[in-house]
Amino acid sequence: MQGWIPLVPDSASTFSWKVDALYFYLSGITLFFTLLIGTVLIFFVVRYRRRTPYEIPRPVAGSHKLETIWTIVPFLIAMTMFGWGARLYFEQYKAPDNAIEVYVVGKQWMWKLQHATGQREINELHVPVNRKIKLIMTTEDVIHDFFVPAFRTKADVIPGRYTTVWFEATKAGRYHLFCAEYCGMNHSGMTGSVIVMEQREFDDWLSGNVGSTTPAAAGQQLYQTLGCASCHGANGEGGRGPTLAGIFGKDQQLQSGQTVTVNEGYIRESITNPQAKLVAGFGPIMPTFQGQVSEEQLVQLIAYIKSLHAEGQIPTVAASPSPTAQPGASPTRNIR
Ligand code: CUA
């Protein structure tokens, strides 16, 4: 799993060469200035050494020209690092719309993953090659960090929040997955693998691993069990809470006069702390569900709300990443 330089991990995503290029640029600059300063230092030590015991050095006046140069040149160099790094950062943390979504829940000390088609995995993630994969991540306990060195993908996983990161693997194979944030006794054991497969193999894997409800269908069930629908039915039945169908990704007008974009984080907050951002026109009557729903259940409720289109019906698993038919992947068949 080694690349052409020792200690540099394998390169297996569309980001890896970009991150490497920036990394080598930084290393190159560091090396250049280290050598330059070292050489000049040695030269000065020899050239300006004390030659007689009572020698007094000649006084030196400052030079504005020199000071301006050694301020502006490093500034410009630092800005190239900033500009390049910022560009890469935005590219990596702003997921494209057409990515396949995978939910990730970290926990001391394992990774729990679920595909939009329902398949669950622990410490393993199967993905197709050359497809954009978006991870929507949170944790049940402390901060973890999802790190796949071969993809140069690394993002903190934070309690009470969703972080997202995306990647596109370019080479089939099995790659290390690490937790890169110290999270307690077995932090070093919180490892796993990302298995990148050819699309056809991945489709086989998907259809061979049915047996779990899709997150959206599980969310729908939960939505009924928790009695959410009595106040806000998908299409506004109940009438005591805002309509949920089609709100995902839209702006919502709040009681406070502000607006908020409905994303995973906002929905999560509205379930665990409903009073925080009340929708305009509705009273503070919703009880909190903090502690009653697990992180995985929150993810399922969110998946359900995301799946509701304006008509309010759960689509026939449009989230399926594969164009081939998946027997058993329909939400109605595998409800446990
Ligand atoms: Cu989880 Cu370190």
Coordinates of C-alpha atoms and ligand atoms in Angstrom, one line a residue:
M1 CA 0.0 0.0 0.0
Q2 CA 3.0 2.3 -0.4
G3 CA 3.4 4.9 -3.0
W4 CA 6.6 5.7 -4.8
I5 CA 8.0 7.6 -1.8
P6 CA 8.4 5.8 1.5
L7 CA 5.9 6.9 4.2
V8 CA 3.6 8.5 1.6
P9 CA 0.4 6.5 1.6
D10 CA -1.2 5.0 -1.5
S11 CA -2.9 7.4 -3.7
A12 CA -6.4 6.3 -4.5
S13 CA -8.8 9.3 -4.8
T14 CA -9.3 12.4 -6.9
F15 CA -8.0 14.4 -4.0
S16 CA -4.9 12.6 -3.2
W17 CA -2.6 14.0 -5.8
K18 CA -4.0 17.5 -5.2
V19 CA -3.3 17.2 -1.4
D20 CA 0.1 15.7 -2.2
A21 CA 1.0 18.6 -4.6
L22 CA 0.2 21.1 -1.9
Y23 CA 2.1 19.1 0.6
F24 CA 5.2 18.9 -1.6
Y25 CA 5.0 22.6 -2.3
L26 CA 5.0 23.3 1.4
S27 CA 7.8 20.8 2.0
G28 CA 9.7 22.3 -0.9
I29 CA 9.5 25.9 0.4
T30 CA 10.5 24.7 3.9
L31 CA 13.4 22.8 2.5
F32 CA 14.5 25.8 0.4
F33 CA 14.5 28.2 3.2
T34 CA 16.1 25.8 5.7
L35 CA 19.0 25.3 3.3
L36 CA 19.2 29.0 2.4
I37 CA 19.2 30.1 6.1
G38 CA 21.6 27.3 7.1
T39 CA 24.0 28.2 4.3
V40 CA 23.9 31.9 4.9
L41 CA 24.3 31.2 8.7
I42 CA 27.5 29.1 8.2
F43 CA 28.8 31.7 5.7
F44 CA 28.3 34.6 8.1
V45 CA 29.8 32.7 11.0
V46 CA 33.0 32.1 9.0
R47 CA 33.1 35.5 7.2
Y48 CA 32.4 37.7 10.2
R49 CA 34.2 35.7 12.9
R50 CA 36.2 37.6 15.5
R51 CA 39.7 37.8 14.3
T52 CA 41.5 39.6 17.2
P53 CA 40.6 39.4 20.9
Y54 CA 39.8 43.1 21.3
E55 CA 38.0 43.6 18.0
I56 CA 34.9 45.9 18.1
P57 CA 32.4 45.5 15.3
R58 CA 31.5 48.3 13.0
P59 CA 28.1 49.8 13.7
V60 CA 25.3 48.9 11.3
A61 CA 22.4 51.2 10.4
G62 CA 19.0 49.6 9.4
S63 CA 17.8 49.3 5.8
H64 CA 14.2 50.1 5.0
K65 CA 14.6 48.6 1.6
L66 CA 15.9 45.3 3.0
E67 CA 13.2 45.2 5.6
T68 CA 10.4 45.9 3.1
I69 CA 11.7 43.0 0.9
W70 CA 11.9 40.5 3.7
T71 CA 8.4 41.4 4.8
I72 CA 6.7 41.4 1.4
V73 CA 8.3 38.3 -0.1
P74 CA 7.3 36.0 2.8
F75 CA 3.9 37.6 2.9
L76 CA 3.3 36.7 -0.8
I77 CA 4.7 33.2 -0.3
A78 CA 2.4 32.7 2.7
M79 CA -0.6 33.9 0.7
T80 CA 0.0 31.3 -2.0
M81 CA -0.1 28.6 0.7
F82 CA -3.3 30.1 2.1
G83 CA -5.0 30.5 -1.3
W84 CA -4.1 27.0 -2.4
G85 CA -5.0 25.4 0.9
A86 CA -8.3 27.2 1.1
R87 CA -9.3 26.3 -2.4
L88 CA -8.6 22.6 -1.7
Y89 CA -10.4 22.8 1.6
F90 CA -13.6 24.2 0.1
E91 CA -13.5 21.6 -2.7
Q92 CA -13.2 18.8 -0.2
Y93 CA -15.7 19.9 2.3
K94 CA -18.4 21.1 0.0
A95 CA -20.0 17.9 -1.3
P96 CA -21.4 17.9 -4.9
D97 CA -25.2 17.4 -5.2
N98 CA -25.0 14.1 -7.1
A99 CA -23.0 12.2 -4.5
I100 CA -24.1 8.9 -3.0
E101 CA -24.8 9.5 0.7
V102 CA -23.6 7.3 3.5
Y103 CA -24.4 7.9 7.1
V104 CA -21.6 7.4 9.6
V105 CA -22.0 7.3 13.4
G106 CA -18.8 7.1 15.5
K107 CA -18.8 5.5 18.9
Q108 CA -16.2 4.4 21.4
W109 CA -14.7 2.4 19.7
M110 CA -16.2 1.6 16.3
W111 CA -17.6 3.1 13.1
K112 CA -21.2 2.3 12.3
L113 CA -22.1 3.1 8.7
Q114 CA -25.4 2.8 6.8
H115 CA -26.0 3.2 3.1
A116 CA -29.1 5.0 1.8
T117 CA -30.2 1.6 0.5
G118 CA -30.3 0.2 4.0
Q119 CA -27.1 -1.9 4.2
R120 CA -25.4 -1.5 7.5
E121 CA -21.7 -2.0 8.1
I122 CA -19.4 -1.8 11.1
N123 CA -15.8 -0.7 10.6
E124 CA -16.1 -1.4 6.9
L125 CA -17.3 0.8 4.1
H126 CA -17.9 -0.7 0.6
V127 CA -18.1 1.9 -2.2
P128 CA -18.0 1.8 -6.0
V129 CA -14.9 3.1 -7.8
N130 CA -15.2 6.5 -9.7
R131 CA -18.3 7.6 -7.9
K132 CA -18.7 10.5 -5.5
I133 CA -19.4 9.5 -2.0
K134 CA -20.6 11.9 0.6
L135 CA -20.4 11.0 4.3
I136 CA -22.8 12.5 6.7
M137 CA -21.2 11.9 10.1
T138 CA -21.9 12.3 13.8
T139 CA -21.0 10.5 17.0
E140 CA -22.8 9.0 20.0
D141 CA -20.2 10.1 22.5
V142 CA -16.9 11.9 22.1
I143 CA -15.1 13.5 19.1
H144 CA -13.7 11.0 16.6
D145 CA -12.1 11.7 13.3
F146 CA -12.7 9.7 10.1
F147 CA -9.4 9.4 8.3
V148 CA -8.6 7.4 5.1
P149 CA -5.0 8.2 4.3
A150 CA -5.1 6.8 0.8
F151 CA -7.9 9.2 -0.1
R152 CA -6.4 12.1 1.9
T153 CA -9.9 12.3 3.5
K154 CA -10.0 13.4 7.1
A155 CA -12.8 15.0 9.0
D156 CA -13.7 15.4 12.7
V157 CA -16.9 13.7 13.8
I158 CA -18.5 15.8 16.5
P159 CA -21.2 15.1 19.1
G160 CA -24.5 17.0 18.4
R161 CA -23.5 18.0 14.9
Y162 CA -23.3 16.7 11.4
T163 CA -20.1 17.0 9.5
T164 CA -19.8 16.1 5.9
V165 CA -16.9 15.2 3.7
W166 CA -16.8 13.6 0.3
F167 CA -14.4 11.6 -1.9
E168 CA -14.2 9.8 -5.1
A169 CA -12.0 6.7 -5.1
T170 CA -10.0 6.1 -8.3
K171 CA -8.6 2.7 -7.7
A172 CA -10.3 -0.5 -6.5
G173 CA -8.8 -2.0 -3.4
R174 CA -8.9 -2.2 0.4
Y175 CA -7.7 0.9 2.2
H176 CA -7.1 1.7 5.9
L177 CA -9.6 3.6 7.9
F178 CA -8.4 5.2 11.1
C179 CA -9.8 7.3 13.9
A180 CA -7.5 10.3 14.0
E181 CA -8.7 11.9 17.2
Y182 CA -7.7 10.5 20.6
C183 CA -11.0 9.2 21.9
G184 CA -10.2 7.1 24.9
M185 CA -8.6 3.8 25.8
N186 CA -9.2 1.9 22.6
H187 CA -8.7 4.8 20.2
S188 CA -5.8 3.0 18.5
G189 CA -8.2 0.0 17.9
M190 CA -10.8 2.2 16.2
T191 CA -9.8 1.2 12.7
G192 CA -11.4 -0.4 9.7
S193 CA -11.3 -0.6 6.0
V194 CA -12.8 1.1 3.0
I195 CA -13.3 -1.4 0.2
V196 CA -13.4 0.2 -3.2
M197 CA -15.1 -2.1 -5.8
E198 CA -15.8 -2.0 -9.5
Q199 CA -19.4 -0.9 -10.0
R200 CA -20.6 -4.4 -11.0
E201 CA -19.0 -6.0 -8.0
F202 CA -20.5 -3.3 -5.8
D203 CA -24.0 -3.9 -7.2
D204 CA -23.5 -7.6 -6.4
W205 CA -22.3 -6.7 -2.9
L206 CA -25.3 -4.4 -2.4
S207 CA -27.9 -7.0 -3.5
G208 CA -26.2 -9.7 -1.4
N209 CA -26.4 -7.6 1.7
V210 CA -30.0 -6.8 1.9
G211 CA -31.8 -7.4 5.2
S212 CA -32.0 -3.9 6.6
T213 CA -34.6 -1.3 6.2
T214 CA -33.5 1.9 4.4
P215 CA -32.8 4.7 6.8
A216 CA -35.7 6.6 5.2
A217 CA -38.1 3.8 5.8
A218 CA -36.9 3.2 9.3
G219 CA -37.3 6.9 9.9
Q220 CA -40.9 6.8 8.6
Q221 CA -41.7 4.0 11.0
L222 CA -40.1 5.9 13.9
Y223 CA -42.0 9.0 12.9
Q224 CA -45.2 7.1 13.4
T225 CA -44.1 5.4 16.6
L226 CA -43.0 8.7 18.2
G227 CA -46.4 10.2 17.3
C228 CA -44.8 13.0 15.3
A229 CA -47.5 12.8 12.7
S230 CA -50.2 13.8 15.1
C231 CA -48.9 17.4 15.0
H232 CA -47.2 17.6 11.7
G233 CA -48.1 15.1 9.1
A234 CA -46.0 15.0 6.1
N235 CA -48.4 17.2 4.2
G236 CA -49.4 19.4 7.1
E237 CA -52.1 17.2 8.6
G238 CA -52.4 17.9 12.3
G239 CA -51.6 21.5 11.6
R240 CA -49.8 22.2 14.8
G241 CA -46.4 22.0 13.3
P242 CA -44.9 23.0 10.0
T243 CA -45.3 20.9 6.9
L244 CA -42.3 18.7 6.4
A245 CA -42.7 17.6 2.8
G246 CA -40.3 19.3 0.4
I247 CA -38.7 21.5 3.0
F248 CA -35.2 20.0 2.9
G249 CA -32.7 22.3 1.4
K250 CA -35.2 25.2 1.4
D251 CA -35.1 28.4 3.5
Q252 CA -37.5 28.5 6.4
Q253 CA -38.8 31.8 7.9
L254 CA -38.4 31.8 11.7
Q255 CA -40.4 33.4 14.4
S256 CA -37.4 35.6 15.2
G257 CA -37.5 37.1 11.7
Q258 CA -34.4 35.3 10.6
T259 CA -34.3 32.6 8.0
V260 CA -32.6 29.2 8.2
T261 CA -31.7 26.7 5.5
V262 CA -33.2 23.4 6.3
N263 CA -30.3 21.0 6.4
E264 CA -29.4 17.9 8.5
G265 CA -28.1 20.1 11.4
Y266 CA -31.3 22.2 11.5
I267 CA -33.6 19.1 11.6
R268 CA -31.5 17.5 14.3
E269 CA -31.7 20.7 16.4
S270 CA -35.4 20.9 15.8
I271 CA -35.9 17.4 17.2
T272 CA -33.5 17.7 20.2
N273 CA -34.1 21.3 21.0
P274 CA -37.4 22.4 19.2
Q275 CA -37.6 25.8 20.9
A276 CA -34.2 26.9 19.5
K277 CA -35.4 28.0 16.0
L278 CA -39.2 28.2 15.9
V279 CA -40.7 28.4 12.5
A280 CA -42.8 31.5 12.0
G281 CA -46.5 31.0 12.8
F282 CA -46.0 28.1 15.2
G283 CA -46.1 28.1 19.0
P284 CA -43.4 26.6 21.2
I285 CA -45.4 23.4 21.9
M286 CA -43.1 20.7 20.7
P287 CA -41.5 18.6 23.4
T288 CA -37.8 17.8 23.1
F289 CA -36.8 14.3 22.0
Q290 CA -33.3 14.6 23.4
G291 CA -32.4 11.3 25.0
Q292 CA -35.3 9.5 23.5
V293 CA -33.8 8.9 20.1
S294 CA -30.3 7.6 19.5
E295 CA -28.0 9.2 17.0
E296 CA -28.8 6.5 14.5
Q297 CA -32.5 7.1 14.9
L298 CA -31.9 10.9 14.4
V299 CA -30.2 10.1 11.2
Q300 CA -33.1 7.9 10.1
L301 CA -35.6 10.6 10.9
I302 CA -33.6 13.1 8.9
A303 CA -33.4 10.6 6.0
Y304 CA -37.1 10.3 6.1
I305 CA -37.7 14.0 6.0
K306 CA -35.2 14.4 3.2
S307 CA -37.1 11.7 1.3
L308 CA -40.4 13.5 1.5
H309 CA -41.1 15.4 -1.6
A310 CA -43.8 18.0 -2.0
E311 CA -46.5 15.2 -2.3
G312 CA -45.4 13.7 1.0
Q313 CA -44.9 10.2 -0.1
I314 CA -41.7 8.3 0.4
P315 CA -40.1 7.8 -3.1
T316 CA -39.4 4.3 -4.2
V317 CA -35.8 4.5 -2.9
A318 CA -34.6 7.0 -5.4
A319 CA -31.5 7.2 -3.3
S320 CA -30.3 3.9 -4.8
P321 CA -26.9 4.6 -6.2
S322 CA -27.1 1.8 -8.7
P323 CA -29.1 1.8 -11.9
T324 CA -29.5 -1.9 -11.7
A325 CA -32.5 -3.4 -10.0
Q326 CA -32.1 -4.3 -6.3
P327 CA -34.4 -7.0 -5.2
G328 CA -35.5 -6.4 -1.7
A329 CA -34.2 -2.8 -1.5
S330 CA -37.7 -1.4 -1.5
P331 CA -38.7 0.1 1.8
T332 CA -41.8 -2.0 2.2
R333 CA -40.2 -5.4 2.1
N334 CA -37.6 -5.6 4.8
I335 CA -39.1 -3.9 7.7
R336 CA -38.1 -5.9 10.7
Ligands
CUA1 CU1 -12.4 7.3 17.9 CU2 -10.1 7.9 18.3

